[in-house]
Coordinates of C-alpha atoms (C1' of nucleotides) in Angstrom, one line a residue:
Chain A
M15 CA -37.3 83.3 -41.0
K16 CA -34.1 84.4 -40.0
L17 CA -32.7 87.3 -42.8
S18 CA -30.3 86.5 -44.0
T19 CA -26.3 87.8 -44.4
R20 CA -26.7 90.3 -46.6
S21 CA -29.2 92.1 -45.5
T22 CA -27.2 92.8 -41.3
Y23 CA -24.3 93.6 -42.7
G24 CA -25.6 95.5 -44.9
L25 CA -28.2 97.3 -42.6
R26 CA -24.3 97.1 -40.9
A27 CA -22.5 99.2 -43.8
M28 CA -26.1 101.9 -43.4
M29 CA -24.8 102.4 -39.9
A30 CA -21.3 102.8 -40.0
V31 CA -21.9 104.8 -42.7
A32 CA -24.4 107.5 -40.9
M33 CA -22.3 107.4 -37.9
D34 CA -18.6 107.5 -39.4
G35 CA -19.2 109.9 -42.6
S36 CA -19.1 113.6 -41.5
S37 CA -15.4 112.8 -42.8
G38 CA -15.9 112.8 -46.3
P39 CA -16.6 109.1 -47.6
V40 CA -16.7 106.1 -45.7
M41 CA -14.4 103.6 -47.2
V42 CA -15.3 99.7 -47.5
K43 CA -12.3 98.4 -46.2
E44 CA -12.8 100.2 -43.2
I45 CA -16.2 98.9 -43.2
A46 CA -14.5 95.5 -43.2
E47 CA -11.9 96.0 -41.5
R48 CA -14.1 97.7 -38.5
H49 CA -16.6 95.3 -38.4
Q50 CA -14.8 92.1 -39.6
L51 CA -16.3 91.0 -42.1
P52 CA -15.3 89.8 -45.9
A53 CA -14.1 93.3 -47.9
N54 CA -15.6 91.5 -51.3
Y55 CA -19.3 89.8 -50.2
L56 CA -19.3 93.7 -49.0
E57 CA -19.3 95.9 -52.0
Q58 CA -21.3 93.2 -53.5
I59 CA -23.8 95.0 -50.8
M60 CA -23.5 98.3 -51.4
T61 CA -24.1 97.7 -55.0
P62 CA -27.8 97.6 -54.4
L63 CA -27.7 100.2 -51.7
R64 CA -26.7 102.6 -54.3
K65 CA -28.8 101.6 -56.8
G66 CA -31.5 101.6 -54.9
G67 CA -31.1 105.9 -54.1
L68 CA -29.5 105.3 -50.1
L69 CA -25.7 105.1 -50.6
A70 CA -24.0 108.0 -52.8
A71 CA -20.0 106.8 -53.9
T72 CA -17.2 108.6 -55.1
R73 CA -14.5 106.6 -56.4
G74 CA -11.0 106.7 -56.8
A75 CA -8.0 107.5 -54.4
H76 CA -10.1 109.5 -51.2
G77 CA -13.2 108.2 -52.8
G78 CA -16.0 105.7 -50.9
Y79 CA -19.3 106.4 -49.4
K80 CA -22.2 108.7 -48.6
L81 CA -25.3 108.2 -47.3
A82 CA -27.5 109.8 -50.5
R83 CA -29.8 111.7 -48.5
A84 CA -30.2 112.6 -44.4
A85 CA -30.4 109.9 -42.2
Q86 CA -33.3 111.0 -40.8
E87 CA -35.3 110.3 -44.2
I88 CA -34.0 107.1 -44.7
T89 CA -36.2 104.1 -42.8
V90 CA -34.8 100.9 -41.5
R91 CA -37.5 99.1 -43.7
E92 CA -36.3 101.0 -47.2
I93 CA -33.1 99.4 -46.0
L94 CA -34.3 96.1 -45.1
E95 CA -36.7 96.5 -48.2
T96 CA -34.0 96.8 -51.2
L97 CA -31.3 94.7 -50.1
E98 CA -34.1 91.4 -49.3
G99 CA -36.9 92.5 -51.7
S100 CA -40.4 92.4 -50.0
L101 CA -40.8 92.6 -46.5
E102 CA -43.8 90.1 -46.5
L103 CA -45.0 86.6 -46.3
V104 CA -47.3 85.8 -48.9
E105 CA -47.7 88.7 -51.8
C106 CA -50.3 91.0 -50.3
N107 CA -51.0 92.5 -53.1
E108 CA -53.1 89.4 -55.6
V109 CA -55.7 89.9 -55.7
A110 CA -56.7 85.7 -56.8
C111 CA -55.5 83.1 -53.7
C112 CA -55.4 79.6 -54.7
G113 CA -56.4 79.9 -58.3
M114 CA -60.6 80.8 -58.5
Q115 CA -61.9 79.9 -55.1
P116 CA -60.5 82.3 -52.4
D117 CA -59.4 78.5 -50.2
L118 CA -57.0 80.1 -48.4
C119 CA -58.1 83.4 -48.1
A120 CA -58.6 83.9 -44.6
V121 CA -55.2 82.4 -44.0
K122 CA -53.3 85.7 -46.3
D123 CA -55.3 87.9 -44.6
L124 CA -54.1 87.0 -41.7
L125 CA -50.3 86.5 -42.6
C126 CA -50.3 90.2 -44.5
E127 CA -51.7 91.6 -41.6
A128 CA -48.9 90.1 -39.3
S129 CA -46.3 91.0 -42.0
R130 CA -47.6 94.3 -42.2
A131 CA -47.2 94.6 -38.0
M132 CA -43.3 93.8 -38.6
V133 CA -43.2 96.0 -41.6
E134 CA -45.3 99.3 -39.8
V135 CA -42.3 98.8 -36.4
L136 CA -39.4 98.9 -38.9
A137 CA -40.9 102.0 -40.8
Q138 CA -41.1 104.2 -38.3
V139 CA -37.6 103.8 -37.4
T140 CA -34.9 105.9 -39.6
L141 CA -31.4 105.6 -39.7
A142 CA -30.3 108.6 -37.9
D143 CA -32.8 107.5 -34.5
I144 CA -30.7 103.3 -35.0
V145 CA -28.0 105.8 -34.4
E146 CA -29.0 107.7 -31.9
R147 CA -30.0 104.8 -30.4
Q148 CA -27.1 102.7 -30.7
R149 CA -24.9 105.8 -29.7
E150 CA -26.5 105.6 -26.5
K151 CA -26.2 101.5 -26.0
E152 CA -22.0 102.8 -26.4
A153 CA -22.1 105.5 -24.2
V154 CA -24.2 103.7 -21.5
S155 CA -21.9 100.8 -21.7
S156 CA -18.6 102.4 -21.8
A157 CA -19.8 104.7 -18.7
L158 CA -19.8 101.1 -16.8
M159 CA -16.5 100.3 -18.0
Y160 CA -15.1 102.5 -16.5
V161 CA -17.4 101.9 -12.9
I162 CA -16.2 98.6 -12.9
Chain B
M14 CA -39.0 86.8 -46.9
K15 CA -41.8 85.4 -48.1
L16 CA -43.6 82.2 -45.7
S17 CA -42.1 78.9 -47.9
T18 CA -44.7 76.6 -50.1
R19 CA -44.1 74.1 -47.2
S20 CA -45.1 76.6 -44.5
T21 CA -48.7 77.4 -46.6
Y22 CA -49.0 74.0 -47.7
G23 CA -49.0 72.6 -43.9
L24 CA -51.8 75.4 -42.8
R25 CA -53.8 74.4 -45.3
A26 CA -53.4 70.8 -44.6
M27 CA -54.6 71.6 -40.4
M28 CA -57.5 74.1 -41.8
A29 CA -58.6 71.2 -44.3
V30 CA -58.5 68.5 -41.1
A31 CA -60.1 70.7 -38.8
M32 CA -62.9 71.1 -40.9
D33 CA -63.1 67.8 -42.5
G34 CA -62.2 66.0 -39.5
S35 CA -65.7 66.1 -38.0
S36 CA -66.7 63.3 -39.9
G37 CA -63.5 60.8 -38.7
P38 CA -59.7 61.5 -39.9
V39 CA -58.4 62.7 -42.5
M40 CA -56.4 61.7 -46.0
V41 CA -53.5 63.7 -46.4
K42 CA -55.0 62.2 -50.0
E43 CA -58.3 63.5 -49.9
I44 CA -56.4 67.0 -48.5
A45 CA -54.2 66.6 -51.8
E46 CA -56.5 66.3 -54.4
R47 CA -58.7 68.6 -52.8
H48 CA -56.0 71.5 -52.7
Q49 CA -54.1 70.5 -55.1
L50 CA -51.0 69.6 -53.8
P51 CA -48.3 67.3 -55.1
A52 CA -49.3 63.9 -51.9
N53 CA -45.9 62.8 -51.3
Y54 CA -44.9 65.5 -50.0
L55 CA -47.5 66.8 -48.7
E56 CA -47.3 63.8 -46.5
Q57 CA -44.1 64.4 -45.2
I58 CA -45.2 68.5 -44.1
M59 CA -48.0 65.6 -42.3
T60 CA -44.9 64.4 -39.8
P61 CA -43.6 67.6 -37.8
L62 CA -47.2 68.0 -37.3
R63 CA -47.8 65.4 -36.0
K64 CA -43.8 65.0 -34.7
G65 CA -45.0 68.4 -33.1
G66 CA -47.4 67.3 -31.6
L67 CA -50.5 69.3 -33.5
L68 CA -51.8 66.2 -35.4
A69 CA -52.1 62.9 -34.4
A70 CA -52.0 59.8 -36.5
T71 CA -53.9 55.8 -36.8
R72 CA -52.6 54.5 -40.2
G73 CA -54.3 51.7 -42.0
A74 CA -57.4 51.2 -43.5
H75 CA -59.5 54.4 -43.3
G76 CA -57.0 55.4 -41.4
G77 CA -55.7 59.4 -41.8
Y78 CA -55.3 62.5 -39.6
K79 CA -57.1 64.1 -37.1
L80 CA -56.7 67.4 -34.6
A81 CA -53.9 66.2 -31.5
R82 CA -56.2 69.0 -29.7
A83 CA -59.2 71.2 -29.4
A84 CA -58.8 73.2 -32.9
Q85 CA -59.4 76.4 -30.0
E86 CA -56.0 75.5 -28.8
I87 CA -53.7 75.3 -31.8
T88 CA -52.4 78.6 -32.2
V89 CA -51.6 80.4 -36.4
R90 CA -48.6 80.7 -35.0
E91 CA -47.5 77.0 -33.3
I92 CA -47.6 76.2 -36.7
L93 CA -46.1 78.3 -38.6
E94 CA -42.9 77.6 -35.4
T95 CA -43.4 74.0 -35.9
L96 CA -43.2 74.5 -40.0
E97 CA -40.4 76.4 -40.7
G98 CA -39.0 77.4 -36.6
S99 CA -38.3 80.4 -35.4
L100 CA -40.7 83.8 -36.6
E101 CA -37.7 86.1 -35.0
L102 CA -35.7 87.8 -37.7
V103 CA -32.1 87.1 -35.9
E104 CA -31.9 85.5 -32.1
C105 CA -33.8 87.6 -30.5
N106 CA -33.0 86.0 -27.2
E107 CA -29.1 85.2 -27.7
V108 CA -27.1 87.8 -25.3
A109 CA -23.7 88.4 -27.2
C110 CA -24.2 90.6 -30.0
C111 CA -21.2 91.4 -32.6
G112 CA -19.1 89.8 -30.5
M113 CA -17.9 91.1 -27.6
Q114 CA -18.8 94.4 -28.2
P115 CA -22.6 95.1 -29.0
D116 CA -22.1 96.6 -32.6
L117 CA -25.6 96.4 -33.7
C118 CA -27.3 95.3 -31.0
A119 CA -29.7 99.1 -31.8
V120 CA -30.3 97.4 -34.2
K121 CA -30.9 93.7 -33.4
D122 CA -33.4 95.0 -30.8
L123 CA -35.4 97.0 -33.8
L124 CA -35.2 94.0 -35.7
C125 CA -36.8 91.9 -32.2
E126 CA -39.7 94.3 -31.8
A127 CA -40.7 94.2 -35.4
S128 CA -40.5 90.2 -35.5
R129 CA -42.6 90.0 -31.6
A130 CA -44.8 92.3 -33.7
M131 CA -46.1 90.0 -35.9
V132 CA -45.5 86.9 -33.9
E133 CA -48.1 88.4 -31.2
V134 CA -50.3 89.0 -34.4
L135 CA -50.4 85.4 -35.4
A136 CA -49.8 84.2 -31.7
Q137 CA -53.6 85.3 -31.6
V138 CA -55.6 83.9 -33.7
T139 CA -56.7 80.3 -33.6
L140 CA -57.1 77.5 -35.9
A141 CA -60.9 77.5 -35.2
D142 CA -60.5 81.2 -35.9
I143 CA -59.5 81.1 -39.7
V144 CA -61.9 78.5 -40.0
E145 CA -65.2 80.3 -38.8
R146 CA -63.3 83.7 -40.4
Q147 CA -63.3 81.6 -43.6
R148 CA -66.2 80.1 -43.4
E149 CA -67.7 83.4 -43.5
K150 CA -65.6 83.9 -46.6
E151 CA -67.0 81.4 -48.7
A152 CA -70.8 81.7 -46.8
V153 CA -70.4 85.6 -48.5
S154 CA -69.1 84.1 -51.5
S155 CA -71.3 81.6 -52.5
A156 CA -74.3 84.2 -52.0
L157 CA -72.8 86.5 -53.9
M158 CA -72.6 83.8 -56.7
Y159 CA -76.1 83.3 -56.3
V160 CA -76.6 87.5 -57.3
I161 CA -74.7 86.8 -60.1
Chain C
dC7 C1' 1.4 108.2 -64.8
dA8 C1' 0.7 105.7 -60.5
dA9 C1' -2.5 104.9 -56.4
dT10 C1' -6.7 104.3 -55.2
dA11 C1' -10.8 102.9 -54.7
dA12 C1' -15.2 101.8 -56.6
dC13 C1' -17.0 98.8 -60.7
dA14 C1' -17.9 94.3 -62.9
dT15 C1' -18.4 89.9 -63.6
dA16 C1' -17.3 85.5 -62.7
dC17 C1' -17.0 80.9 -60.6
dT18 C1' -17.7 77.6 -55.9
dA19 C1' -19.1 75.3 -52.2
dA20 C1' -22.7 74.2 -49.6
dA21 C1' -27.2 74.4 -47.9
dC22 C1' -32.3 74.9 -48.8
dT23 C1' -36.0 74.0 -51.8
dG24 C1' -39.9 71.8 -53.9
dA25 C1' -40.2 67.6 -55.4
dT26 C1' -40.5 62.4 -56.5
dA27 C1' -40.0 57.7 -55.8
dG28 C1' -40.4 53.4 -53.5
dG29 C1' -40.9 50.5 -50.1
dA30 C1' -41.5 49.7 -44.2
dA31 C1' -44.6 49.2 -41.0
dA32 C1' -49.8 49.3 -38.9
dA33 C1' -54.7 48.2 -39.4
dC34 C1' -58.9 46.8 -41.1
dA35 C1' -61.8 43.8 -44.1
dT36 C1' -62.8 39.3 -46.0
Chain D
dA15 C1' -54.3 33.9 -42.4
dT16 C1' -54.1 37.4 -46.6
dG17 C1' -54.2 41.5 -49.2
dT18 C1' -55.8 45.9 -49.3
dT19 C1' -55.8 50.2 -47.5
dT20 C1' -52.8 54.1 -45.5
dT21 C1' -49.8 56.0 -42.7
dC22 C1' -44.4 56.3 -42.2
dC23 C1' -39.6 56.4 -43.6
dT24 C1' -35.3 57.4 -46.0
dA25 C1' -33.7 57.9 -50.5
dT26 C1' -32.4 61.0 -54.4
dC27 C1' -32.7 64.3 -58.1
dA28 C1' -33.0 69.5 -59.9
dG29 C1' -33.3 74.2 -59.3
dT30 C1' -32.0 77.8 -56.3
dT31 C1' -30.0 80.5 -52.8
dT32 C1' -27.1 82.4 -49.5
dA33 C1' -21.7 83.4 -48.3
dG34 C1' -18.2 84.0 -50.3
dT35 C1' -13.7 84.3 -53.5
dA36 C1' -10.5 86.0 -57.0
dT37 C1' -9.6 89.0 -60.8
dG38 C1' -10.1 92.5 -63.5
dT39 C1' -12.1 97.0 -65.4
dT40 C1' -12.7 102.3 -64.8
dA41 C1' -12.5 105.8 -62.8
dT42 C1' -11.1 109.7 -59.4
dT43 C1' -7.2 111.8 -57.3
dG44 C1' -1.6 113.5 -56.6

DNA sequence: CAATAACATACTAAACTGATAGGAAAACAT
DNA sequence: ATGTTTTCCTATCAGTTTAGTATGTTATTG
């Protein structure tokens, strides 16, 4: 059930674009270097994010990626679903289940309920929220460093 | 993020043992036939359930599986974690994260929160609950069949 | 026109998934 | 005792996914 590196790298990349994007587009190379990720692989991950309408790219010299929408308008759920597909444990929308007789459906209902609880948490947090939380963490961390 | 067939088969098997186990141990062959599952494959799935302390087996003629504990004492969480490993999206217990600097940790915290919301739902439902819900569903279903 | 950076595609090793197959060991019946 | 039954154990396999490398193409800037 662990999230793939694809998803975690993609999430990191979205955060990086959101945090560093104020001074023009952010290059894949930058993100890769700063976060110690394989640049070519990261490029492949950017593609679905772009095609999914989360990132906008400009090519050529001084090009790079920026957010396609405001960070407040992008939820973590959206990012993960773009990279991972549905986050649900079973096909919750399917009417039929286990052929004709609804054998497993009590289980299926539960699994749907469980995954929806998870998705709900992810849907309520935007990229802007995450960036803010991260900045707070970093502020606290460097304050502690100073004390020590 | 879909659950593997391994887990759903295993869950079905646990339900089958719980429902049919009153009249002695339940054979893999029975479960496989009734639920249209590959018997050999299902056998492999029984092993971790037995070793995980959820099922008890008796070999030989008229052997089979029974629950190692009362159905009220077995949660769906336990069953799934036995089959699937941890259900969390990331290693929530790890202190370190992304090397020295806590880069992704705001994200990690969120992912932990989300997976815990899911696990919490699964932890609050026992095999006995599922069996009861299933019986209700089947009762309603056959009542409807009768009307039609 | 040259440099730059996204874009696209092909390839690969390793792991995982969902099985199938066959035999060994234990319990039971005759 | 012997044969049947059923769990138990191991090997094998085809297909898919994951994570990554490598390389070349296209668009933009200077």
